[in-house]
Amino acid sequence: GIRAGTGAFNDDGVDTCYIINNKIGGITNNQGFTGIYVAGQKKGFVEISNSVVGNSTTGMSGIYCTGYYYLSQINTRNKISNNLIENALGGSIGISVEKGQPQILNNVVRNLAGGGISVTSATAGSLVSGNTIHTLVGSGIGINGGEGVTISKNFVHSLQINANYASYNALVGIAVYSVGCRVQNNLIRIGLDTAGKSNSPNTSIFGIEAYLYNTTIINNSVFIGGTGTAGSSALKIHGSIAYPGKVLNNIFVNTRNTQNVYGSIPDKYGH
């Protein structure tokens, strides 16, 4: 694949870098593979766009961008847009970004045995928007740590889970384990495959799962379908009385035929 930066302590790191119009495929490395890797960034701007990564017979990270490990935050606003990540086996992740203020826009992640988009420890102003994520053996979008990420206008559908782990893993369209985020205008359809047949029968399914620490969930459409034995919910919320969030003007439909079916579930701290 393509690697920029070493992540080493004495390396100045990636500054300004454009990785555009590449095709990376036919991957047979059985040790795992990263298509495009930006390592240990300390400053500057990186654009990764209009590239294709896929057709791997092993687990694969399509695009992976990391900030320098010893800096708690970095002042970067990288753009990852209009890429296609597809066709890889177990343990894969489409796009993974750590730190900075990423703009992850209009990508397609499909046909992976793994997750779609992961954002970790991002700063306010980060944006995940316009992405299409489908036909994964894993969850769609995950926001972990950090604050102030906007997740908008994404289409997540036809997810399933590995049958070997179905009894203790949940399948989630968009998961927000962060604070001060905004989840808006997303379309999520889970519990059915692309042909409309039920899948993941023994798996807990949540359309949106979020902590309501100053987070707003607004104008989303979530459909949960199919049949199964585990619980399901279009929205599962966690929260805190000290930092209330808002849930406004969403459409939640849950027709899944299971023992525990909910439109939305607050936990004991939910609002």
mmCIF file with all atom_site columns, N, CA, C and O in Angstrom, residues 217-262:
data_model
loop_
_atom_site.group_PDB
_atom_site.id
_atom_site.type_symbol
_atom_site.label_atom_id
_atom_site.label_alt_id
_atom_site.label_comp_id
_atom_site.label_asym_id
_atom_site.label_entity_id
_atom_site.label_seq_id
_atom_site.pdbx_PDB_ins_code
_atom_site.Cartn_x
_atom_site.Cartn_y
_atom_site.Cartn_z
_atom_site.occupancy
_atom_site.B_iso_or_equiv
_atom_site.pdbx_formal_charge
_atom_site.auth_seq_id
_atom_site.auth_comp_id
_atom_site.auth_asym_id
_atom_site.auth_atom_id
_atom_site.pdbx_PDB_model_num
ATOM 1   N N  . ILE A 1 217 ? -29.534 14.370  18.775 1.00 0.00 ? 217 ILE A N  1
ATOM 2   C CA . ILE A 1 217 ? -29.894 13.380  17.762 1.00 0.00 ? 217 ILE A CA 1
ATOM 3   C C  . ILE A 1 217 ? -31.163 13.890  17.091 1.00 0.00 ? 217 ILE A C  1
ATOM 4   O O  . ILE A 1 217 ? -32.228 13.936  17.709 1.00 0.00 ? 217 ILE A O  1
ATOM 5   N N  . ILE A 1 218 ? -31.056 14.279  15.825 1.00 0.00 ? 218 ILE A N  1
ATOM 6   C CA . ILE A 1 218 ? -32.144 15.016  15.192 1.00 0.00 ? 218 ILE A CA 1
ATOM 7   C C  . ILE A 1 218 ? -32.301 14.630  13.717 1.00 0.00 ? 218 ILE A C  1
ATOM 8   O O  . ILE A 1 218 ? -31.315 14.443  13.001 1.00 0.00 ? 218 ILE A O  1
ATOM 9   N N  . ASN A 1 219 ? -33.561 14.480  13.304 1.00 0.00 ? 219 ASN A N  1
ATOM 10  C CA . ASN A 1 219 ? -33.916 14.304  11.887 1.00 0.00 ? 219 ASN A CA 1
ATOM 11  C C  . ASN A 1 219 ? -33.297 13.059  11.251 1.00 0.00 ? 219 ASN A C  1
ATOM 12  O O  . ASN A 1 219 ? -32.946 13.054  10.066 1.00 0.00 ? 219 ASN A O  1
ATOM 13  N N  . ASN A 1 220 ? -33.170 11.984  12.018 1.00 0.00 ? 220 ASN A N  1
ATOM 14  C CA . ASN A 1 220 ? -32.681 10.719  11.470 1.00 0.00 ? 220 ASN A CA 1
ATOM 15  C C  . ASN A 1 220 ? -33.849 9.787   11.174 1.00 0.00 ? 220 ASN A C  1
ATOM 16  O O  . ASN A 1 220 ? -34.900 9.859   11.813 1.00 0.00 ? 220 ASN A O  1
ATOM 17  N N  . SER A 1 221 ? -33.655 8.881   10.222 1.00 0.00 ? 221 SER A N  1
ATOM 18  C CA . SER A 1 221 ? -34.636 7.848   9.910  1.00 0.00 ? 221 SER A CA 1
ATOM 19  C C  . SER A 1 221 ? -33.981 6.492   10.125 1.00 0.00 ? 221 SER A C  1
ATOM 20  O O  . SER A 1 221 ? -32.950 6.194   9.506  1.00 0.00 ? 221 SER A O  1
ATOM 21  N N  . VAL A 1 222 ? -34.575 5.670   10.999 1.00 0.00 ? 222 VAL A N  1
ATOM 22  C CA . VAL A 1 222 ? -33.991 4.382   11.364 1.00 0.00 ? 222 VAL A CA 1
ATOM 23  C C  . VAL A 1 222 ? -35.058 3.302   11.213 1.00 0.00 ? 222 VAL A C  1
ATOM 24  O O  . VAL A 1 222 ? -36.161 3.420   11.764 1.00 0.00 ? 222 VAL A O  1
ATOM 25  N N  . PHE A 1 223 ? -34.711 2.242   10.479 1.00 0.00 ? 223 PHE A N  1
ATOM 26  C CA . PHE A 1 223 ? -35.605 1.095   10.308 1.00 0.00 ? 223 PHE A CA 1
ATOM 27  C C  . PHE A 1 223 ? -34.877 -0.165  10.749 1.00 0.00 ? 223 PHE A C  1
ATOM 28  O O  . PHE A 1 223 ? -33.770 -0.454  10.287 1.00 0.00 ? 223 PHE A O  1
ATOM 29  N N  . ILE A 1 224 ? -35.502 -0.932  11.653 1.00 0.00 ? 224 ILE A N  1
ATOM 30  C CA . ILE A 1 224 ? -34.987 -2.218  12.104 1.00 0.00 ? 224 ILE A CA 1
ATOM 31  C C  . ILE A 1 224 ? -35.991 -3.284  11.686 1.00 0.00 ? 224 ILE A C  1
ATOM 32  O O  . ILE A 1 224 ? -37.175 -3.198  12.027 1.00 0.00 ? 224 ILE A O  1
ATOM 33  N N  . GLY A 1 225 ? -35.526 -4.294  10.933 1.00 0.00 ? 225 GLY A N  1
ATOM 34  C CA . GLY A 1 225 ? -36.440 -5.319  10.441 1.00 0.00 ? 225 GLY A CA 1
ATOM 35  C C  . GLY A 1 225 ? -35.915 -6.716  10.685 1.00 0.00 ? 225 GLY A C  1
ATOM 36  O O  . GLY A 1 225 ? -34.929 -6.928  11.388 1.00 0.00 ? 225 GLY A O  1
ATOM 37  N N  . GLY A 1 226 ? -36.596 -7.695  10.094 1.00 0.00 ? 226 GLY A N  1
ATOM 38  C CA . GLY A 1 226 ? -36.175 -9.083  10.189 1.00 0.00 ? 226 GLY A CA 1
ATOM 39  C C  . GLY A 1 226 ? -36.716 -9.774  11.423 1.00 0.00 ? 226 GLY A C  1
ATOM 40  O O  . GLY A 1 226 ? -37.601 -9.282  12.121 1.00 0.00 ? 226 GLY A O  1
ATOM 41  N N  . THR A 1 227 ? -36.163 -10.962 11.710 1.00 0.00 ? 227 THR A N  1
ATOM 42  C CA . THR A 1 227 ? -36.556 -11.750 12.865 1.00 0.00 ? 227 THR A CA 1
ATOM 43  C C  . THR A 1 227 ? -35.318 -12.191 13.625 1.00 0.00 ? 227 THR A C  1
ATOM 44  O O  . THR A 1 227 ? -34.215 -12.219 13.083 1.00 0.00 ? 227 THR A O  1
ATOM 45  N N  . GLY A 1 228 ? -35.502 -12.541 14.905 1.00 0.00 ? 228 GLY A N  1
ATOM 46  C CA . GLY A 1 228 ? -34.361 -12.983 15.702 1.00 0.00 ? 228 GLY A CA 1
ATOM 47  C C  . GLY A 1 228 ? -34.773 -13.259 17.127 1.00 0.00 ? 228 GLY A C  1
ATOM 48  O O  . GLY A 1 228 ? -35.930 -13.063 17.519 1.00 0.00 ? 228 GLY A O  1
ATOM 49  N N  . THR A 1 229 ? -33.809 -13.688 17.933 1.00 0.00 ? 229 THR A N  1
ATOM 50  C CA . THR A 1 229 ? -34.084 -14.036 19.333 1.00 0.00 ? 229 THR A CA 1
ATOM 51  C C  . THR A 1 229 ? -33.576 -12.992 20.314 1.00 0.00 ? 229 THR A C  1
ATOM 52  O O  . THR A 1 229 ? -33.941 -13.017 21.480 1.00 0.00 ? 229 THR A O  1
ATOM 53  N N  . ALA A 1 230 ? -32.711 -12.074 19.878 1.00 0.00 ? 230 ALA A N  1
ATOM 54  C CA . ALA A 1 230 ? -32.145 -11.061 20.770 1.00 0.00 ? 230 ALA A CA 1
ATOM 55  C C  . ALA A 1 230 ? -32.929 -9.757  20.663 1.00 0.00 ? 230 ALA A C  1
ATOM 56  O O  . ALA A 1 230 ? -33.695 -9.541  19.726 1.00 0.00 ? 230 ALA A O  1
ATOM 57  N N  . GLY A 1 231 ? -32.723 -8.862  21.632 1.00 0.00 ? 231 GLY A N  1
ATOM 58  C CA . GLY A 1 231 ? -33.431 -7.593  21.660 1.00 0.00 ? 231 GLY A CA 1
ATOM 59  C C  . GLY A 1 231 ? -32.978 -6.651  20.561 1.00 0.00 ? 231 GLY A C  1
ATOM 60  O O  . GLY A 1 231 ? -31.901 -6.805  19.970 1.00 0.00 ? 231 GLY A O  1
ATOM 61  N N  . SER A 1 232 ? -33.807 -5.656  20.287 1.00 0.00 ? 232 SER A N  1
ATOM 62  C CA . SER A 1 232 ? -33.454 -4.674  19.257 1.00 0.00 ? 232 SER A CA 1
ATOM 63  C C  . SER A 1 232 ? -34.102 -3.341  19.593 1.00 0.00 ? 232 SER A C  1
ATOM 64  O O  . SER A 1 232 ? -35.124 -3.264  20.264 1.00 0.00 ? 232 SER A O  1
ATOM 65  N N  . SER A 1 233 ? -33.487 -2.277  19.080 1.00 0.00 ? 233 SER A N  1
ATOM 66  C CA . SER A 1 233 ? -33.998 -0.934  19.308 1.00 0.00 ? 233 SER A CA 1
ATOM 67  C C  . SER A 1 233 ? -33.516 -0.008  18.201 1.00 0.00 ? 233 SER A C  1
ATOM 68  O O  . SER A 1 233 ? -32.359 -0.076  17.796 1.00 0.00 ? 233 SER A O  1
ATOM 69  N N  . ALA A 1 234 ? -34.398 0.845   17.713 1.00 0.00 ? 234 ALA A N  1
ATOM 70  C CA . ALA A 1 234 ? -33.977 1.847   16.738 1.00 0.00 ? 234 ALA A CA 1
ATOM 71  C C  . ALA A 1 234 ? -33.024 2.857   17.364 1.00 0.00 ? 234 ALA A C  1
ATOM 72  O O  . ALA A 1 234 ? -32.109 3.348   16.715 1.00 0.00 ? 234 ALA A O  1
ATOM 73  N N  . LEU A 1 235 ? -33.222 3.159   18.652 1.00 0.00 ? 235 LEU A N  1
ATOM 74  C CA . LEU A 1 235 ? -32.359 4.085   19.367 1.00 0.00 ? 235 LEU A CA 1
ATOM 75  C C  . LEU A 1 235 ? -32.093 3.561   20.767 1.00 0.00 ? 235 LEU A C  1
ATOM 76  O O  . LEU A 1 235 ? -33.028 3.222   21.499 1.00 0.00 ? 235 LEU A O  1
ATOM 77  N N  . LYS A 1 236 ? -30.833 3.494   21.148 1.00 0.00 ? 236 LYS A N  1
ATOM 78  C CA . LYS A 1 236 ? -30.460 3.188   22.515 1.00 0.00 ? 236 LYS A CA 1
ATOM 79  C C  . LYS A 1 236 ? -29.630 4.343   23.036 1.00 0.00 ? 236 LYS A C  1
ATOM 80  O O  . LYS A 1 236 ? -28.601 4.677   22.455 1.00 0.00 ? 236 LYS A O  1
ATOM 81  N N  . ILE A 1 237 ? -30.056 4.955   24.129 1.00 0.00 ? 237 ILE A N  1
ATOM 82  C CA . ILE A 1 237 ? -29.366 6.139   24.622 1.00 0.00 ? 237 ILE A CA 1
ATOM 83  C C  . ILE A 1 237 ? -28.829 5.903   26.020 1.00 0.00 ? 237 ILE A C  1
ATOM 84  O O  . ILE A 1 237 ? -29.436 5.233   26.851 1.00 0.00 ? 237 ILE A O  1
ATOM 85  N N  . HIS A 1 238 ? -27.652 6.480   26.252 1.00 0.00 ? 238 HIS A N  1
ATOM 86  C CA . HIS A 1 238 ? -27.061 6.570   27.579 1.00 0.00 ? 238 HIS A CA 1
ATOM 87  C C  . HIS A 1 238 ? -26.913 8.058   27.869 1.00 0.00 ? 238 HIS A C  1
ATOM 88  O O  . HIS A 1 238 ? -26.801 8.866   26.951 1.00 0.00 ? 238 HIS A O  1
ATOM 89  N N  . GLY A 1 239 ? -26.876 8.436   29.108 1.00 0.00 ? 239 GLY A N  1
ATOM 90  C CA . GLY A 1 239 ? -26.764 9.858   29.361 1.00 0.00 ? 239 GLY A CA 1
ATOM 91  C C  . GLY A 1 239 ? -26.380 10.169  30.783 1.00 0.00 ? 239 GLY A C  1
ATOM 92  O O  . GLY A 1 239 ? -26.011 9.304   31.557 1.00 0.00 ? 239 GLY A O  1
ATOM 93  N N  . SER A 1 240 ? -26.504 11.431  31.139 1.00 0.00 ? 240 SER A N  1
ATOM 94  C CA . SER A 1 240 ? -26.201 11.896  32.480 1.00 0.00 ? 240 SER A CA 1
ATOM 95  C C  . SER A 1 240 ? -27.117 13.056  32.805 1.00 0.00 ? 240 SER A C  1
ATOM 96  O O  . SER A 1 240 ? -27.346 13.926  31.972 1.00 0.00 ? 240 SER A O  1
ATOM 97  N N  . ILE A 1 241 ? -27.633 13.064  34.017 1.00 0.00 ? 241 ILE A N  1
ATOM 98  C CA . ILE A 1 241 ? -28.500 14.164  34.418 1.00 0.00 ? 241 ILE A CA 1
ATOM 99  C C  . ILE A 1 241 ? -27.763 15.492  34.348 1.00 0.00 ? 241 ILE A C  1
ATOM 100 O O  . ILE A 1 241 ? -28.322 16.520  34.018 1.00 0.00 ? 241 ILE A O  1
ATOM 101 N N  . ALA A 1 242 ? -26.465 15.471  34.617 1.00 0.00 ? 242 ALA A N  1
ATOM 102 C CA . ALA A 1 242 ? -25.690 16.716  34.627 1.00 0.00 ? 242 ALA A CA 1
ATOM 103 C C  . ALA A 1 242 ? -25.475 17.291  33.235 1.00 0.00 ? 242 ALA A C  1
ATOM 104 O O  . ALA A 1 242 ? -25.271 18.484  33.071 1.00 0.00 ? 242 ALA A O  1
ATOM 105 N N  . TYR A 1 243 ? -25.508 16.421  32.197 1.00 0.00 ? 243 TYR A N  1
ATOM 106 C CA . TYR A 1 243 ? -25.225 16.878  30.828 1.00 0.00 ? 243 TYR A CA 1
ATOM 107 C C  . TYR A 1 243 ? -26.298 16.355  29.885 1.00 0.00 ? 243 TYR A C  1
ATOM 108 O O  . TYR A 1 243 ? -26.052 15.454  29.082 1.00 0.00 ? 243 TYR A O  1
ATOM 109 N N  . PRO A 1 244 ? -27.503 16.900  29.966 1.00 0.00 ? 244 PRO A N  1
ATOM 110 C CA . PRO A 1 244 ? -28.591 16.362  29.149 1.00 0.00 ? 244 PRO A CA 1
ATOM 111 C C  . PRO A 1 244 ? -28.383 16.617  27.665 1.00 0.00 ? 244 PRO A C  1
ATOM 112 O O  . PRO A 1 244 ? -27.789 17.609  27.251 1.00 0.00 ? 244 PRO A O  1
ATOM 113 N N  . GLY A 1 245 ? -28.873 15.705  26.861 1.00 0.00 ? 245 GLY A N  1
ATOM 114 C CA . GLY A 1 245 ? -28.850 15.867  25.411 1.00 0.00 ? 245 GLY A CA 1
ATOM 115 C C  . GLY A 1 245 ? -30.267 16.041  24.878 1.00 0.00 ? 245 GLY A C  1
ATOM 116 O O  . GLY A 1 245 ? -31.225 16.198  25.639 1.00 0.00 ? 245 GLY A O  1
ATOM 117 N N  . LYS A 1 246 ? -30.402 15.988  23.532 1.00 0.00 ? 246 LYS A N  1
ATOM 118 C CA . LYS A 1 246 ? -31.694 16.204  22.900 1.00 0.00 ? 246 LYS A CA 1
ATOM 119 C C  . LYS A 1 246 ? -31.928 15.140  21.835 1.00 0.00 ? 246 LYS A C  1
ATOM 120 O O  . LYS A 1 246 ? -31.010 14.786  21.097 1.00 0.00 ? 246 LYS A O  1
ATOM 121 N N  . VAL A 1 247 ? -33.175 14.668  21.760 1.00 0.00 ? 247 VAL A N  1
ATOM 122 C CA . VAL A 1 247 ? -33.599 13.746  20.710 1.00 0.00 ? 247 VAL A CA 1
ATOM 123 C C  . VAL A 1 247 ? -34.842 14.353  20.078 1.00 0.00 ? 247 VAL A C  1
ATOM 124 O O  . VAL A 1 247 ? -35.899 14.432  20.717 1.00 0.00 ? 247 VAL A O  1
ATOM 125 N N  . LEU A 1 248 ? -34.732 14.794  18.814 1.00 0.00 ? 248 LEU A N  1
ATOM 126 C CA . LEU A 1 248 ? -35.776 15.603  18.195 1.00 0.00 ? 248 LEU A CA 1
ATOM 127 C C  . LEU A 1 248 ? -36.064 15.158  16.763 1.00 0.00 ? 248 LEU A C  1
ATOM 128 O O  . LEU A 1 248 ? -35.143 14.894  15.979 1.00 0.00 ? 248 LEU A O  1
ATOM 129 N N  . ASN A 1 249 ? -37.353 15.053  16.420 1.00 0.00 ? 249 ASN A N  1
ATOM 130 C CA . ASN A 1 249 ? -37.808 14.954  15.025 1.00 0.00 ? 249 ASN A CA 1
ATOM 131 C C  . ASN A 1 249 ? -37.209 13.785  14.252 1.00 0.00 ? 249 ASN A C  1
ATOM 132 O O  . ASN A 1 249 ? -36.903 13.886  13.058 1.00 0.00 ? 249 ASN A O  1
ATOM 133 N N  . ASN A 1 250 ? -37.040 12.654  14.920 1.00 0.00 ? 250 ASN A N  1
ATOM 134 C CA . ASN A 1 250 ? -36.550 11.453  14.253 1.00 0.00 ? 250 ASN A CA 1
ATOM 135 C C  . ASN A 1 250 ? -37.709 10.531  13.885 1.00 0.00 ? 250 ASN A C  1
ATOM 136 O O  . ASN A 1 250 ? -38.797 10.617  14.461 1.00 0.00 ? 250 ASN A O  1
ATOM 137 N N  . ILE A 1 251 ? -37.477 9.645   12.936 1.00 0.00 ? 251 ILE A N  1
ATOM 138 C CA . ILE A 1 251 ? -38.427 8.587   12.597 1.00 0.00 ? 251 ILE A CA 1
ATOM 139 C C  . ILE A 1 251 ? -37.779 7.263   12.973 1.00 0.00 ? 251 ILE A C  1
ATOM 140 O O  . ILE A 1 251 ? -36.748 6.880   12.416 1.00 0.00 ? 251 ILE A O  1
ATOM 141 N N  . PHE A 1 252 ? -38.375 6.560   13.941 1.00 0.00 ? 252 PHE A N  1
ATOM 142 C CA . PHE A 1 252 ? -37.865 5.271   14.403 1.00 0.00 ? 252 PHE A CA 1
ATOM 143 C C  . PHE A 1 252 ? -38.919 4.196   14.129 1.00 0.00 ? 252 PHE A C  1
ATOM 144 O O  . PHE A 1 252 ? -40.042 4.292   14.632 1.00 0.00 ? 252 PHE A O  1
ATOM 145 N N  . VAL A 1 253 ? -38.545 3.187   13.345 1.00 0.00 ? 253 VAL A N  1
ATOM 146 C CA . VAL A 1 253 ? -39.441 2.077   13.033 1.00 0.00 ? 253 VAL A CA 1
ATOM 147 C C  . VAL A 1 253 ? -38.716 0.782   13.357 1.00 0.00 ? 253 VAL A C  1
ATOM 148 O O  . VAL A 1 253 ? -37.607 0.537   12.861 1.00 0.00 ? 253 VAL A O  1
ATOM 149 N N  . ASN A 1 254 ? -39.331 -0.039  14.195 1.00 0.00 ? 254 ASN A N  1
ATOM 150 C CA . ASN A 1 254 ? -38.752 -1.327  14.564 1.00 0.00 ? 254 ASN A CA 1
ATOM 151 C C  . ASN A 1 254 ? -39.810 -2.407  14.378 1.00 0.00 ? 254 ASN A C  1
ATOM 152 O O  . ASN A 1 254 ? -40.719 -2.542  15.192 1.00 0.00 ? 254 ASN A O  1
ATOM 153 N N  . THR A 1 255 ? -39.687 -3.177  13.297 1.00 0.00 ? 255 THR A N  1
ATOM 154 C CA . THR A 1 255 ? -40.637 -4.260  13.018 1.00 0.00 ? 255 THR A CA 1
ATOM 155 C C  . THR A 1 255 ? -40.010 -5.627  13.264 1.00 0.00 ? 255 THR A C  1
ATOM 156 O O  . THR A 1 255 ? -40.598 -6.640  12.897 1.00 0.00 ? 255 THR A O  1
ATOM 157 N N  . ARG A 1 256 ? -38.843 -5.660  13.867 1.00 0.00 ? 256 ARG A N  1
ATOM 158 C CA . ARG A 1 256 ? -38.147 -6.926  14.061 1.00 0.00 ? 256 ARG A CA 1
ATOM 159 C C  . ARG A 1 256 ? -38.941 -7.832  14.997 1.00 0.00 ? 256 ARG A C  1
ATOM 160 O O  . ARG A 1 256 ? -39.387 -7.396  16.066 1.00 0.00 ? 256 ARG A O  1
ATOM 161 N N  . ASN A 1 257 ? -39.092 -9.067  14.605 1.00 0.00 ? 257 ASN A N  1
ATOM 162 C CA . ASN A 1 257 ? -39.890 -10.032 15.359 1.00 0.00 ? 257 ASN A CA 1
ATOM 163 C C  . ASN A 1 257 ? -38.999 -10.735 16.375 1.00 0.00 ? 257 ASN A C  1
ATOM 164 O O  . ASN A 1 257 ? -38.450 -11.802 16.129 1.00 0.00 ? 257 ASN A O  1
ATOM 165 N N  . THR A 1 258 ? -38.829 -10.111 17.555 1.00 0.00 ? 258 THR A N  1
ATOM 166 C CA . THR A 1 258 ? -38.042 -10.696 18.636 1.00 0.00 ? 258 THR A CA 1
ATOM 167 C C  . THR A 1 258 ? -38.796 -10.540 19.945 1.00 0.00 ? 258 THR A C  1
ATOM 168 O O  . THR A 1 258 ? -39.849 -9.904  19.999 1.00 0.00 ? 258 THR A O  1
ATOM 169 N N  . GLN A 1 259 ? -38.232 -11.071 21.011 1.00 0.00 ? 259 GLN A N  1
ATOM 170 C CA . GLN A 1 259 ? -38.893 -10.992 22.314 1.00 0.00 ? 259 GLN A CA 1
ATOM 171 C C  . GLN A 1 259 ? -38.908 -9.571  22.866 1.00 0.00 ? 259 GLN A C  1
ATOM 172 O O  . GLN A 1 259 ? -39.850 -9.169  23.519 1.00 0.00 ? 259 GLN A O  1
ATOM 173 N N  . ASN A 1 260 ? -37.839 -8.825  22.633 1.00 0.00 ? 260 ASN A N  1
ATOM 174 C CA . ASN A 1 260 ? -37.724 -7.471  23.178 1.00 0.00 ? 260 ASN A CA 1
ATOM 175 C C  . ASN A 1 260 ? -37.521 -6.491  22.038 1.00 0.00 ? 260 ASN A C  1
ATOM 176 O O  . ASN A 1 260 ? -36.423 -6.379  21.498 1.00 0.00 ? 260 ASN A O  1
ATOM 177 N N  . VAL A 1 261 ? -38.575 -5.811  21.652 1.00 0.00 ? 261 VAL A N  1
ATOM 178 C CA . VAL A 1 261 ? -38.533 -4.872  20.535 1.00 0.00 ? 261 VAL A CA 1
ATOM 179 C C  . VAL A 1 261 ? -38.926 -3.499  21.057 1.00 0.00 ? 261 VAL A C  1
ATOM 180 O O  . VAL A 1 261 ? -39.967 -3.336  21.690 1.00 0.00 ? 261 VAL A O  1
ATOM 181 N N  . TYR A 1 262 ? -38.098 -2.484  20.782 1.00 0.00 ? 262 TYR A N  1
ATOM 182 C CA . TYR A 1 262 ? -38.355 -1.137  21.278 1.00 0.00 ? 262 TYR A CA 1
ATOM 183 C C  . TYR A 1 262 ? -38.108 -0.122  20.161 1.00 0.00 ? 262 TYR A C  1
ATOM 184 O O  . TYR A 1 262 ? -37.263 -0.325  19.296 1.00 0.00 ? 262 TYR A O  1
#
